[in-house]
PDB file of C-alpha atoms in Angstrom:
ATOM      1  CA  PHE A 216     -19.197 -22.532  20.050  1.00 53.00           C
ATOM      2  CA  LEU A 217     -16.046 -23.235  22.091  1.00 54.00           C
ATOM      3  CA  GLU A 218     -18.143 -24.636  24.896  1.00 56.00           C
ATOM      4  CA  TRP A 219     -19.582 -27.051  22.323  1.00 52.00           C
ATOM      5  CA  GLY A 220     -16.119 -28.361  21.540  1.00 56.00           C
ATOM      6  CA  ALA A 221     -15.205 -26.293  18.479  1.00 59.00           C
ATOM      7  CA  PRO A 222     -11.446 -25.950  17.885  1.00 63.00           C
ATOM      8  CA  ILE A 223      -9.896 -22.711  19.159  1.00 65.00           C
ATOM      9  CA  ASN A 224      -8.890 -21.649  15.628  1.00 66.00           C
ATOM     10  CA  TYR A 225     -12.265 -22.627  14.160  1.00 65.00           C
ATOM     11  CA  LEU A 226     -12.956 -20.925  10.831  1.00 63.00           C
ATOM     12  CA  MET A 227     -16.399 -19.365  10.814  1.00 63.00           C
ATOM     13  CA  ASP A 228     -18.597 -18.986   7.732  1.00 64.00           C
ATOM     14  CA  ASN A 229     -16.855 -15.707   6.822  1.00 70.00           C
ATOM     15  CA  GLY A 230     -13.433 -17.433   6.795  1.00 68.00           C
ATOM     16  CA  ALA A 231     -12.272 -15.748   9.996  1.00 84.00           C
ATOM     17  CA  THR A 232     -11.539 -17.122  13.461  1.00 88.00           C
ATOM     18  CA  PRO A 233     -13.299 -16.137  16.686  1.00 88.00           C
ATOM     19  CA  LEU A 234     -10.212 -14.030  17.485  1.00 93.00           C
ATOM     20  CA  HIS A 235     -10.753 -12.015  14.301  1.00 93.00           C
ATOM     21  CA  ASP A 236     -14.361 -11.415  15.297  1.00 91.00           C
ATOM     22  CA  ALA A 237     -13.472 -10.343  18.850  1.00 94.00           C
ATOM     23  CA  ALA A 238     -10.716  -8.048  17.512  1.00 96.00           C
ATOM     24  CA  ARG A 239     -13.101  -6.407  15.036  1.00 95.00           C
ATOM     25  CA  ARG A 240     -15.622  -5.715  17.782  1.00 96.00           C
ATOM     26  CA  GLY A 241     -13.012  -4.645  20.349  1.00 97.00           C
ATOM     27  CA  LYS A 242     -14.103  -7.395  22.752  1.00 96.00           C
ATOM     28  CA  VAL A 243     -10.882  -7.324  24.748  1.00 97.00           C
ATOM     29  CA  GLU A 244     -11.995  -9.699  27.515  1.00 95.00           C
ATOM     30  CA  VAL A 245     -13.096 -12.283  24.958  1.00 92.00           C
ATOM     31  CA  MET A 246      -9.767 -11.834  23.178  1.00 95.00           C
ATOM     32  CA  LYS A 247      -7.857 -12.392  26.412  1.00 96.00           C
ATOM     33  CA  LEU A 248      -9.863 -15.559  27.057  1.00 91.00           C
ATOM     34  CA  LEU A 249      -9.193 -16.856  23.555  1.00 91.00           C
ATOM     35  CA  LEU A 250      -5.515 -15.935  23.769  1.00 93.00           C
ATOM     36  CA  SER A 251      -5.185 -17.873  27.015  1.00 91.00           C
ATOM     37  CA  LYS A 252      -6.158 -21.096  25.246  1.00 87.00           C
ATOM     38  CA  ARG A 253      -3.537 -23.578  24.135  1.00 86.00           C
ATOM     39  CA  GLY A 254      -3.013 -23.687  20.388  1.00 87.00           C
ATOM     40  CA  ILE A 255      -4.436 -20.253  19.634  1.00 90.00           C
ATOM     41  CA  LYS A 256      -2.821 -18.665  16.592  1.00 92.00           C
ATOM     42  CA  VAL A 257      -2.451 -14.946  17.271  1.00 95.00           C
ATOM     43  CA  ASP A 258      -1.470 -14.327  13.642  1.00 95.00           C
ATOM     44  CA  ALA A 259      -4.007 -16.670  12.030  1.00 92.00           C
ATOM     45  CA  ALA A 260      -4.876 -15.473   8.537  1.00 92.00           C
ATOM     46  CA  ASP A 261      -8.495 -15.499   7.436  1.00 90.00           C
ATOM     47  CA  GLU A 262      -9.343 -17.559   4.365  1.00 86.00           C
ATOM     48  CA  VAL A 263     -10.673 -14.654   2.313  1.00 87.00           C
ATOM     49  CA  SER A 264      -7.875 -12.061   2.268  1.00 90.00           C
ATOM     50  CA  GLY A 265      -5.174 -13.413   4.557  1.00 93.00           C
ATOM     51  CA  GLN A 266      -6.016 -10.770   7.135  1.00 95.00           C
ATOM     52  CA  THR A 267      -4.767 -11.365  10.699  1.00 96.00           C
ATOM     53  CA  PRO A 268      -6.659 -10.361  13.852  1.00 96.00           C
ATOM     54  CA  LEU A 269      -4.208  -7.439  14.232  1.00 97.00           C
ATOM     55  CA  MET A 270      -5.121  -6.173  10.764  1.00 97.00           C
ATOM     56  CA  THR A 271      -8.798  -6.544  11.597  1.00 96.00           C
ATOM     57  CA  ALA A 272      -8.468  -4.618  14.862  1.00 98.00           C
ATOM     58  CA  ALA A 273      -6.394  -1.884  13.194  1.00 97.00           C
ATOM     59  CA  GLY A 274      -8.874  -1.508  10.346  1.00 97.00           C
ATOM     60  CA  HIS A 275     -11.681  -1.013  12.854  1.00 97.00           C
ATOM     61  CA  ASP A 276      -9.708   1.437  15.033  1.00 97.00           C
ATOM     62  CA  GLN A 277      -9.735  -0.927  18.009  1.00 98.00           C
ATOM     63  CA  ALA A 278      -6.575   0.436  19.688  1.00 97.00           C
ATOM     64  CA  GLU A 279      -7.029  -1.560  22.896  1.00 98.00           C
ATOM     65  CA  ALA A 280      -7.490  -4.775  20.908  1.00 98.00           C
ATOM     66  CA  VAL A 281      -4.337  -3.915  18.936  1.00 98.00           C
ATOM     67  CA  GLU A 282      -2.391  -3.552  22.192  1.00 97.00           C
ATOM     68  CA  VAL A 283      -3.662  -6.897  23.503  1.00 98.00           C
ATOM     69  CA  LEU A 284      -2.656  -8.662  20.284  1.00 97.00           C
ATOM     70  CA  LEU A 285       0.783  -7.050  20.236  1.00 97.00           C
ATOM     71  CA  SER A 286       1.334  -7.967  23.884  1.00 96.00           C
ATOM     72  CA  ARG A 287       0.600 -11.588  22.938  1.00 95.00           C
ATOM     73  CA  GLY A 288       3.102 -11.672  20.096  1.00 94.00           C
ATOM     74  CA  ALA A 289       1.167 -10.508  17.024  1.00 96.00           C
ATOM     75  CA  LYS A 290       3.594  -9.539  14.272  1.00 95.00           C
ATOM     76  CA  LEU A 291       3.491  -6.016  12.853  1.00 94.00           C
ATOM     77  CA  ASP A 292       5.240  -7.083   9.650  1.00 92.00           C
ATOM     78  CA  LYS A 293       2.721  -9.737   8.620  1.00 94.00           C
ATOM     79  CA  THR A 294       1.046  -9.028   5.300  1.00 95.00           C
ATOM     80  CA  ASP A 295      -2.230 -10.127   3.765  1.00 95.00           C
ATOM     81  CA  SER A 296      -2.700 -11.567   0.271  1.00 94.00           C
ATOM     82  CA  ARG A 297      -2.267  -8.066  -1.200  1.00 95.00           C
ATOM     83  CA  GLY A 298       0.853  -7.227   0.806  1.00 94.00           C
ATOM     84  CA  ARG A 299      -0.896  -4.933   3.295  1.00 95.00           C
ATOM     85  CA  THR A 300       0.079  -4.680   6.970  1.00 95.00           C
ATOM     86  CA  ALA A 301      -1.986  -3.734  10.020  1.00 96.00           C
ATOM     87  CA  ALA A 302      -0.733  -0.145   9.644  1.00 94.00           C
ATOM     88  CA  ASP A 303      -2.005  -0.151   6.056  1.00 95.00           C
ATOM     89  CA  TYR A 304      -5.447  -1.310   7.199  1.00 96.00           C
ATOM     90  CA  ALA A 305      -5.630   1.505   9.749  1.00 96.00           C
ATOM     91  CA  ARG A 306      -4.523   4.073   7.165  1.00 95.00           C
ATOM     92  CA  LEU A 307      -6.916   2.828   4.475  1.00 95.00           C
ATOM     93  CA  GLN A 308      -9.832   3.160   6.880  1.00 96.00           C
ATOM     94  CA  GLY A 309      -8.821   6.693   7.895  1.00 96.00           C
ATOM     95  CA  HIS A 310      -7.458   5.819  11.333  1.00 96.00           C
ATOM     96  CA  THR A 311      -4.372   7.984  10.872  1.00 94.00           C
ATOM     97  CA  ALA A 312      -3.187   8.127  14.487  1.00 95.00           C
ATOM     98  CA  LEU A 313      -3.306   4.350  14.887  1.00 96.00           C
ATOM     99  CA  ALA A 314      -1.613   3.862  11.502  1.00 94.00           C
ATOM    100  CA  GLN A 315       1.235   6.187  12.494  1.00 94.00           C
ATOM    101  CA  THR A 316       1.637   4.452  15.847  1.00 94.00           C
ATOM    102  CA  LEU A 317       1.810   1.042  14.156  1.00 95.00           C
ATOM    103  CA  ARG A 318       4.329   2.262  11.576  1.00 92.00           C
ATOM    104  CA  ARG A 319       6.589   3.720  14.281  1.00 91.00           C
ATOM    105  CA  ARG A 320       6.400   0.521  16.305  1.00 92.00           C
ATOM    106  CA  ALA A 321       7.142  -1.590  13.228  1.00 90.00           C
ATOM    107  CA  ALA A 322      10.162   0.570  12.410  1.00 90.00           C
ATOM    108  CA  ARG A 323      11.459   0.256  15.981  1.00 88.00           C
ATOM    109  CA  ALA A 324      10.927  -3.520  15.927  1.00 87.00           C
ATOM    110  CA  ALA A 325      12.772  -3.834  12.601  1.00 87.00           C
ATOM    111  CA  ALA A 326      15.673  -1.706  13.878  1.00 87.00           C
ATOM    112  CA  GLU A 327      15.891  -3.784  17.049  1.00 87.00           C
ATOM    113  CA  ALA A 328      15.904  -7.013  15.032  1.00 85.00           C
ATOM    114  CA  ARG A 329      18.761  -5.662  12.885  1.00 86.00           C
ATOM    115  CA  ARG A 330      20.703  -4.687  16.017  1.00 86.00           C
ATOM    116  CA  GLN A 331      20.156  -8.139  17.502  1.00 86.00           C
ATOM    117  CA  ARG A 332      21.312  -9.900  14.342  1.00 83.00           C
ATOM    118  CA  ALA A 333      24.378  -7.670  14.194  1.00 82.00           C
ATOM    119  CA  ALA A 334      25.197  -8.347  17.856  1.00 82.00           C
ATOM    120  CA  GLU A 335      24.819 -12.083  17.275  1.00 82.00           C
ATOM    121  CA  GLY A 336      27.003 -11.853  14.209  1.00 74.00           C
ATOM    122  CA  THR A 337      24.289 -13.351  12.013  1.00 59.00           C
ATOM    123  CA  ALA A 338      23.928 -10.326   9.741  1.00 54.00           C
ATOM    124  CA  CYS A 339      25.301  -6.872   9.166  1.00 53.00           C
ATOM    125  CA  ALA A 340      23.505  -4.065  10.982  1.00 48.00           C
ATOM    126  CA  GLU A 341      23.196  -2.125   7.731  1.00 53.00           C
ATOM    127  CA  PRO A 342      23.626  -3.262   4.141  1.00 53.00           C
ATOM    128  CA  ILE A 343      27.086  -2.747   2.718  1.00 49.00           C
ATOM    129  CA  LEU A 344      27.085  -1.383  -0.814  1.00 49.00           C
ATOM    130  CA  LEU A 345      30.209  -1.675  -2.880  1.00 45.00           C
ATOM    131  CA  PRO A 346      30.647  -0.147  -6.335  1.00 46.00           C
ATOM    132  CA  ALA A 347      31.407  -3.550  -7.797  1.00 45.00           C
ATOM    133  CA  ALA A 348      30.902  -2.600 -11.436  1.00 48.00           C
ATOM    134  CA  ALA A 349      33.716  -0.027 -11.245  1.00 50.00           C
ATOM    135  CA  MET A 350      36.212  -2.418  -9.597  1.00 53.00           C
ATOM    136  CA  SER A 351      38.481  -5.081 -10.909  1.00 57.00           C
ATOM    137  CA  PRO A 352      38.078  -8.539  -9.344  1.00 63.00           C
ATOM    138  CA  GLU A 353      41.223  -7.921  -7.257  1.00 66.00           C
ATOM    139  CA  GLU A 354      39.942  -4.537  -6.011  1.00 61.00           C
ATOM    140  CA  LEU A 355      36.562  -6.056  -5.210  1.00 58.00           C
ATOM    141  CA  ALA A 356      38.194  -8.852  -3.195  1.00 64.00           C
ATOM    142  CA  ALA A 357      40.359  -6.345  -1.298  1.00 62.00           C
ATOM    143  CA  ALA A 358      37.330  -4.159  -0.507  1.00 61.00           C
ATOM    144  CA  ALA A 359      35.348  -7.163   0.683  1.00 61.00           C
ATOM    145  CA  ASP A 360      38.245  -8.291   2.895  1.00 63.00           C
ATOM    146  CA  SER A 361      38.500  -4.772   4.326  1.00 59.00           C
ATOM    147  CA  VAL A 362      34.789  -4.641   5.162  1.00 52.00           C
ATOM    148  CA  LEU A 363      34.836  -8.115   6.687  1.00 57.00           C
ATOM    149  CA  SER A 364      37.816  -7.281   8.888  1.00 56.00           C
ATOM    150  CA  GLU A 365      36.026  -4.116  10.117  1.00 49.00           C
ATOM    151  CA  THR A 366      32.896  -6.068  11.117  1.00 47.00           C
ATOM    152  CA  ALA A 367      34.773  -8.931  12.778  1.00 46.00           C
TER     153      ALA A 367
END
């Protein structure tokens, strides 16, 4: 179909892209070819459930396809229309080892993103909880000033 001029993110009759299909089948060489094309959307959601190629690969226990997609920037935290991630798809289909691997990688990626934001000063590394209901406005302001001076 691509050789006939179809767009790289062409939606097939099932609402998925060719990348979804290659990921489901574990056709890694086809995936690499598709991913080398300009304009390819590694996290394209299908029209039926919002599933990404990573979710499709994970749900079909295609570990090598998962690795290819992750190496090309697929996001572990993307969710479908029901709020499920790639790790959820693996778990729901009984692919426990792959689900655990994806969950660990997602946790590491989230922790790294928090560290980066903290280092850049764009967000606190961890949420700061203050017992605001038990404080007077003056005490709350003093506590906030104290926390802000510690993070500066």
